[in-house]
Amino acid sequence: MKILLVNDDGIYSQGILTLAKKLIYGNEVVLVAPQGQMSGMGHSITFYGYVNYTELKILDGARCYAVNGTPADCVKVALNLILDGKPDLIISGINKGFNLGSDVFYSGTVNAALEGAVQGIKSIAVSQEYFLEKFDFTSEFVAKNLKKLYNLLPNDAQTIININVPSDDKDVIKGVKFAKVGVKRYVETYTFENNFGYKLRGESELGDYNTEDDDVYLYDKNYITISTIKNDWNDCESYDKLKNEEFNL
């Protein structure tokens, strides 16, 4: 299988490098990732500036490229400038820090996978608990279930899979659950630091409308969560209710 690995933590992140080492056996793996930290960039792309890429010799068995752009830029650069043809699969991650509920709007990890969906390529986003030091467990989980995850993705490639791993201890993890995307709330504060300016800090908490089948709730209960996110912003229920409304001109 031809696999494009991207992320938002940067090309030197242990998350993407550890995952690559697990996948290079039996697969053709190419890493195209930001040259530095790009968390929280969402689906932004570079319109008015310039993007460039550099090949790096940092991993045996896989080609690696650093891009001076966003995670979504990395997907576009890979498809248009680096790869010969489309890959079979894009995997974004492994991200250091979960991407649950409302996080998906801000996450460079999730939105790099969604850019894959825009391009018609099956895509997966993978994240784990921020305080985990190593990425071996999550990498093994992805590698062991790679074919299953690939086959679960629809052939039209407009739906991505978002995976979140709460622990690397099998005695802590209760299992794997498919989950709806829930509501993630943050208590946000801005603090002034070192005469540079204000820096955002947030402490996460369960939202007011979490249910026992959503990713935020199940992750909090130590389940590996797998959520499907469709590249479709239509609110079909509202559309059906409102489509015949009339307005004055």
Short mmCIF file of N, CA, C and O in Angstrom, two decimals, residues 133-209:
data_model
loop_
_atom_site.label_atom_id
_atom_site.label_comp_id
_atom_site.label_asym_id
_atom_site.label_seq_id
_atom_site.Cartn_x
_atom_site.Cartn_y
_atom_site.Cartn_z
N GLU A 133 4.47 9.57 26.81
CA GLU A 133 5.81 9.90 26.34
C GLU A 133 6.17 9.18 25.04
O GLU A 133 6.95 9.69 24.24
N LYS A 134 5.63 7.98 24.84
CA LYS A 134 6.00 7.18 23.67
C LYS A 134 4.79 6.95 22.78
O LYS A 134 3.64 7.10 23.21
N PHE A 135 5.08 6.56 21.54
CA PHE A 135 4.03 6.39 20.54
C PHE A 135 3.95 4.96 20.02
O PHE A 135 3.25 4.70 19.04
N ASP A 136 4.65 4.04 20.66
CA ASP A 136 4.71 2.67 20.17
C ASP A 136 3.36 1.97 20.22
O ASP A 136 2.99 1.26 19.27
N PHE A 137 2.63 2.12 21.31
CA PHE A 137 1.35 1.43 21.45
C PHE A 137 0.37 1.87 20.37
O PHE A 137 -0.28 1.05 19.70
N THR A 138 0.23 3.18 20.19
CA THR A 138 -0.69 3.70 19.18
C THR A 138 -0.26 3.29 17.78
O THR A 138 -1.09 2.93 16.94
N SER A 139 1.05 3.31 17.53
CA SER A 139 1.57 2.88 16.23
C SER A 139 1.24 1.42 15.96
O SER A 139 0.85 1.05 14.85
N GLU A 140 1.41 0.59 16.98
CA GLU A 140 1.09 -0.84 16.84
C GLU A 140 -0.40 -1.03 16.56
O GLU A 140 -0.79 -1.86 15.74
N PHE A 141 -1.23 -0.25 17.24
CA PHE A 141 -2.68 -0.35 17.04
C PHE A 141 -3.04 -0.04 15.59
O PHE A 141 -3.83 -0.75 14.95
N VAL A 142 -2.46 1.04 15.06
CA VAL A 142 -2.74 1.41 13.67
C VAL A 142 -2.23 0.34 12.71
O VAL A 142 -2.93 -0.07 11.78
N ALA A 143 -1.00 -0.12 12.93
CA ALA A 143 -0.39 -1.10 12.03
C ALA A 143 -1.17 -2.42 12.03
O ALA A 143 -1.42 -3.01 10.97
N LYS A 144 -1.58 -2.87 13.22
CA LYS A 144 -2.32 -4.14 13.32
C LYS A 144 -3.68 -4.06 12.64
O LYS A 144 -4.19 -5.06 12.13
N ASN A 145 -4.28 -2.89 12.66
CA ASN A 145 -5.64 -2.73 12.14
C ASN A 145 -5.69 -1.96 10.82
O ASN A 145 -6.76 -1.52 10.40
N LEU A 146 -4.52 -1.81 10.17
CA LEU A 146 -4.44 -0.96 8.98
C LEU A 146 -5.41 -1.39 7.89
O LEU A 146 -6.17 -0.56 7.36
N LYS A 147 -5.41 -2.66 7.53
CA LYS A 147 -6.28 -3.13 6.45
C LYS A 147 -7.75 -2.99 6.82
O LYS A 147 -8.58 -2.61 5.98
N LYS A 148 -8.07 -3.28 8.07
CA LYS A 148 -9.46 -3.16 8.51
C LYS A 148 -9.92 -1.71 8.44
O LYS A 148 -11.01 -1.42 7.92
N LEU A 149 -9.08 -0.79 8.94
CA LEU A 149 -9.44 0.62 8.90
C LEU A 149 -9.60 1.11 7.46
O LEU A 149 -10.53 1.85 7.15
N TYR A 150 -8.69 0.68 6.60
CA TYR A 150 -8.75 1.06 5.19
C TYR A 150 -10.06 0.59 4.56
O TYR A 150 -10.73 1.34 3.84
N ASN A 151 -10.43 -0.65 4.85
CA ASN A 151 -11.65 -1.21 4.25
C ASN A 151 -12.92 -0.61 4.83
O ASN A 151 -13.98 -0.63 4.18
N LEU A 152 -12.85 -0.09 6.06
CA LEU A 152 -14.02 0.55 6.67
C LEU A 152 -14.32 1.91 6.04
O LEU A 152 -15.45 2.37 6.08
N LEU A 153 -13.31 2.54 5.48
CA LEU A 153 -13.51 3.83 4.83
C LEU A 153 -14.28 3.65 3.53
O LEU A 153 -14.00 2.74 2.76
N PRO A 154 -15.26 4.51 3.25
CA PRO A 154 -16.04 4.37 2.02
C PRO A 154 -15.20 4.63 0.78
O PRO A 154 -14.23 5.40 0.82
N ASN A 155 -15.59 4.02 -0.30
CA ASN A 155 -14.82 4.16 -1.54
C ASN A 155 -14.85 5.57 -2.11
O ASN A 155 -13.95 5.96 -2.85
N ASP A 156 -15.88 6.36 -1.76
CA ASP A 156 -15.91 7.73 -2.27
C ASP A 156 -14.94 8.64 -1.51
O ASP A 156 -14.72 9.78 -1.90
N ALA A 157 -14.36 8.13 -0.41
CA ALA A 157 -13.29 8.81 0.34
C ALA A 157 -13.72 10.16 0.90
O ALA A 157 -12.88 11.00 1.20
N GLN A 158 -15.00 10.37 1.10
CA GLN A 158 -15.46 11.65 1.64
C GLN A 158 -15.67 11.60 3.16
O GLN A 158 -16.03 12.60 3.77
N THR A 159 -15.45 10.44 3.74
CA THR A 159 -15.54 10.28 5.19
C THR A 159 -14.19 9.83 5.72
O THR A 159 -13.60 8.87 5.21
N ILE A 160 -13.68 10.55 6.72
CA ILE A 160 -12.42 10.15 7.34
C ILE A 160 -12.69 9.44 8.66
O ILE A 160 -13.79 9.52 9.22
N ILE A 161 -11.67 8.77 9.15
CA ILE A 161 -11.72 8.15 10.48
C ILE A 161 -10.81 8.94 11.41
O ILE A 161 -9.67 9.25 11.06
N ASN A 162 -11.33 9.27 12.59
CA ASN A 162 -10.58 10.00 13.61
C ASN A 162 -10.40 9.11 14.83
O ASN A 162 -11.37 8.75 15.49
N ILE A 163 -9.14 8.74 15.12
CA ILE A 163 -8.82 7.82 16.21
C ILE A 163 -8.17 8.58 17.36
O ILE A 163 -7.27 9.40 17.14
N ASN A 164 -8.60 8.29 18.59
CA ASN A 164 -7.99 8.88 19.78
C ASN A 164 -7.69 7.79 20.80
O ASN A 164 -8.57 6.99 21.14
N VAL A 165 -6.45 7.80 21.30
CA VAL A 165 -5.97 6.75 22.21
C VAL A 165 -5.66 7.39 23.57
O VAL A 165 -4.76 8.23 23.66
N PRO A 166 -6.36 6.99 24.64
CA PRO A 166 -6.20 7.64 25.94
C PRO A 166 -5.04 7.14 26.79
O PRO A 166 -4.63 7.81 27.74
N SER A 167 -4.51 5.95 26.48
CA SER A 167 -3.46 5.37 27.32
C SER A 167 -2.67 4.35 26.49
O SER A 167 -3.16 3.84 25.48
N ASP A 168 -1.45 4.07 26.94
CA ASP A 168 -0.67 3.01 26.32
C ASP A 168 -0.56 1.80 27.25
O ASP A 168 0.27 0.92 27.04
N ASP A 169 -1.42 1.75 28.24
CA ASP A 169 -1.45 0.65 29.20
C ASP A 169 -2.70 -0.19 28.95
O ASP A 169 -3.84 0.28 29.12
N LYS A 170 -2.51 -1.44 28.53
CA LYS A 170 -3.65 -2.30 28.22
C LYS A 170 -4.53 -2.57 29.42
O LYS A 170 -5.71 -2.91 29.28
N ASP A 171 -3.96 -2.46 30.62
CA ASP A 171 -4.76 -2.65 31.83
C ASP A 171 -5.67 -1.46 32.11
O ASP A 171 -6.64 -1.57 32.86
N VAL A 172 -5.35 -0.33 31.51
CA VAL A 172 -6.17 0.89 31.68
C VAL A 172 -7.23 0.98 30.60
O VAL A 172 -8.38 1.32 30.87
N ILE A 173 -6.87 0.64 29.37
CA ILE A 173 -7.80 0.75 28.24
C ILE A 173 -8.90 -0.30 28.37
O ILE A 173 -8.63 -1.49 28.54
N LYS A 174 -10.15 0.16 28.27
CA LYS A 174 -11.30 -0.74 28.43
C LYS A 174 -11.72 -1.41 27.12
O LYS A 174 -12.48 -2.37 27.13
N GLY A 175 -11.24 -0.87 26.00
CA GLY A 175 -11.63 -1.43 24.72
C GLY A 175 -11.62 -0.37 23.64
O GLY A 175 -11.06 0.72 23.82
N VAL A 176 -12.22 -0.71 22.52
CA VAL A 176 -12.31 0.20 21.37
C VAL A 176 -13.79 0.41 21.06
O VAL A 176 -14.55 -0.55 20.97
N LYS A 177 -14.19 1.67 20.90
CA LYS A 177 -15.59 1.99 20.63
C LYS A 177 -15.70 2.95 19.45
O LYS A 177 -14.98 3.94 19.36
N PHE A 178 -16.62 2.64 18.53
CA PHE A 178 -17.01 3.65 17.55
C PHE A 178 -17.87 4.68 18.28
O PHE A 178 -18.72 4.33 19.10
N ALA A 179 -17.60 5.95 18.01
CA ALA A 179 -18.23 7.02 18.78
C ALA A 179 -18.67 8.16 17.88
O ALA A 179 -18.05 8.44 16.85
N LYS A 180 -19.74 8.82 18.29
CA LYS A 180 -20.12 10.08 17.66
C LYS A 180 -19.13 11.16 18.08
O LYS A 180 -18.45 11.04 19.09
N VAL A 181 -19.05 12.24 17.31
CA VAL A 181 -18.24 13.38 17.70
C VAL A 181 -19.03 14.17 18.74
O VAL A 181 -20.15 14.61 18.49
N GLY A 182 -18.44 14.33 19.92
CA GLY A 182 -19.14 14.96 21.02
C GLY A 182 -18.88 16.45 21.13
O GLY A 182 -18.50 17.11 20.15
N VAL A 183 -19.07 16.99 22.32
CA VAL A 183 -18.87 18.40 22.61
C VAL A 183 -17.72 18.54 23.59
O VAL A 183 -17.75 17.95 24.67
N LYS A 184 -16.70 19.28 23.22
CA LYS A 184 -15.55 19.51 24.09
C LYS A 184 -15.50 20.98 24.44
O LYS A 184 -15.44 21.83 23.56
N ARG A 185 -15.55 21.29 25.72
CA ARG A 185 -15.51 22.67 26.17
C ARG A 185 -14.16 22.98 26.81
O ARG A 185 -13.51 22.11 27.38
N TYR A 186 -13.76 24.24 26.73
CA TYR A 186 -12.51 24.68 27.35
C TYR A 186 -12.77 25.91 28.21
O TYR A 186 -13.52 26.81 27.81
N VAL A 187 -12.17 25.92 29.39
CA VAL A 187 -12.11 27.13 30.18
C VAL A 187 -10.88 27.89 29.72
O VAL A 187 -9.74 27.46 29.94
N GLU A 188 -11.08 29.01 29.02
CA GLU A 188 -9.99 29.70 28.33
C GLU A 188 -9.55 30.94 29.09
O GLU A 188 -10.37 31.70 29.60
N THR A 189 -8.23 31.13 29.13
CA THR A 189 -7.66 32.34 29.72
C THR A 189 -6.50 32.81 28.85
O THR A 189 -5.83 32.01 28.20
N TYR A 190 -6.29 34.12 28.82
CA TYR A 190 -5.14 34.71 28.14
C TYR A 190 -4.22 35.30 29.21
O TYR A 190 -4.65 36.09 30.04
N THR A 191 -2.97 34.89 29.17
CA THR A 191 -2.00 35.41 30.12
C THR A 191 -0.89 36.15 29.38
O THR A 191 -0.47 35.74 28.30
N PHE A 192 -0.42 37.24 29.98
CA PHE A 192 0.65 38.04 29.37
C PHE A 192 1.98 37.47 29.81
O PHE A 192 2.24 37.28 30.99
N GLU A 193 2.86 37.16 28.82
CA GLU A 193 4.10 36.47 29.13
C GLU A 193 5.31 37.19 28.54
O GLU A 193 5.32 37.52 27.35
N ASN A 194 6.30 37.40 29.37
CA ASN A 194 7.64 37.83 28.94
C ASN A 194 7.64 39.03 28.00
O ASN A 194 8.47 39.14 27.12
N ASN A 195 6.68 39.92 28.19
CA ASN A 195 6.58 41.12 27.35
C ASN A 195 6.35 40.84 25.87
O ASN A 195 6.50 41.72 25.04
N PHE A 196 5.99 39.58 25.55
CA PHE A 196 5.73 39.23 24.14
C PHE A 196 4.28 39.49 23.76
O PHE A 196 3.97 39.86 22.65
N GLY A 197 3.38 39.22 24.69
CA GLY A 197 1.97 39.38 24.39
C GLY A 197 1.13 38.38 25.16
O GLY A 197 1.60 37.76 26.13
N TYR A 198 -0.09 38.21 24.73
CA TYR A 198 -1.03 37.35 25.43
C TYR A 198 -1.03 35.95 24.81
O TYR A 198 -1.09 35.80 23.58
N LYS A 199 -0.99 34.96 25.67
CA LYS A 199 -0.97 33.57 25.22
C LYS A 199 -2.20 32.85 25.73
O LYS A 199 -2.55 32.93 26.91
N LEU A 200 -2.84 32.12 24.81
CA LEU A 200 -4.07 31.39 25.15
C LEU A 200 -3.74 30.11 25.90
O LEU A 200 -2.87 29.34 25.49
N ARG A 201 -4.45 29.88 26.99
CA ARG A 201 -4.37 28.62 27.72
C ARG A 201 -5.78 28.12 27.94
O ARG A 201 -6.71 28.90 28.16
N GLY A 202 -5.95 26.80 27.85
CA GLY A 202 -7.29 26.24 28.03
C GLY A 202 -7.27 24.94 28.79
O GLY A 202 -6.39 24.10 28.59
N GLU A 203 -8.22 24.78 29.69
CA GLU A 203 -8.41 23.53 30.41
C GLU A 203 -9.70 22.90 29.91
O GLU A 203 -10.76 23.52 29.93
N SER A 204 -9.62 21.67 29.45
CA SER A 204 -10.78 21.03 28.85
C SER A 204 -11.71 20.45 29.91
O SER A 204 -11.29 20.11 31.01
N GLU A 205 -12.98 20.36 29.53
CA GLU A 205 -13.98 19.77 30.40
C GLU A 205 -15.09 19.19 29.54
O GLU A 205 -15.21 19.52 28.35
N LEU A 206 -15.89 18.30 30.12
CA LEU A 206 -17.02 17.75 29.39
C LEU A 206 -18.01 18.86 29.07
O LEU A 206 -18.19 19.79 29.86
N GLY A 207 -18.65 18.76 27.92
CA GLY A 207 -19.65 19.75 27.54
C GLY A 207 -20.98 19.48 28.22
O GLY A 207 -21.15 18.51 28.97
N ASP A 208 -21.94 20.35 27.97
CA ASP A 208 -23.26 20.23 28.60
C ASP A 208 -24.11 19.14 27.97
O ASP A 208 -25.10 18.72 28.55
N TYR A 209 -23.72 18.71 26.77
CA TYR A 209 -24.59 17.80 26.04
C TYR A 209 -23.90 16.49 25.67
O TYR A 209 -24.26 15.86 24.69
#
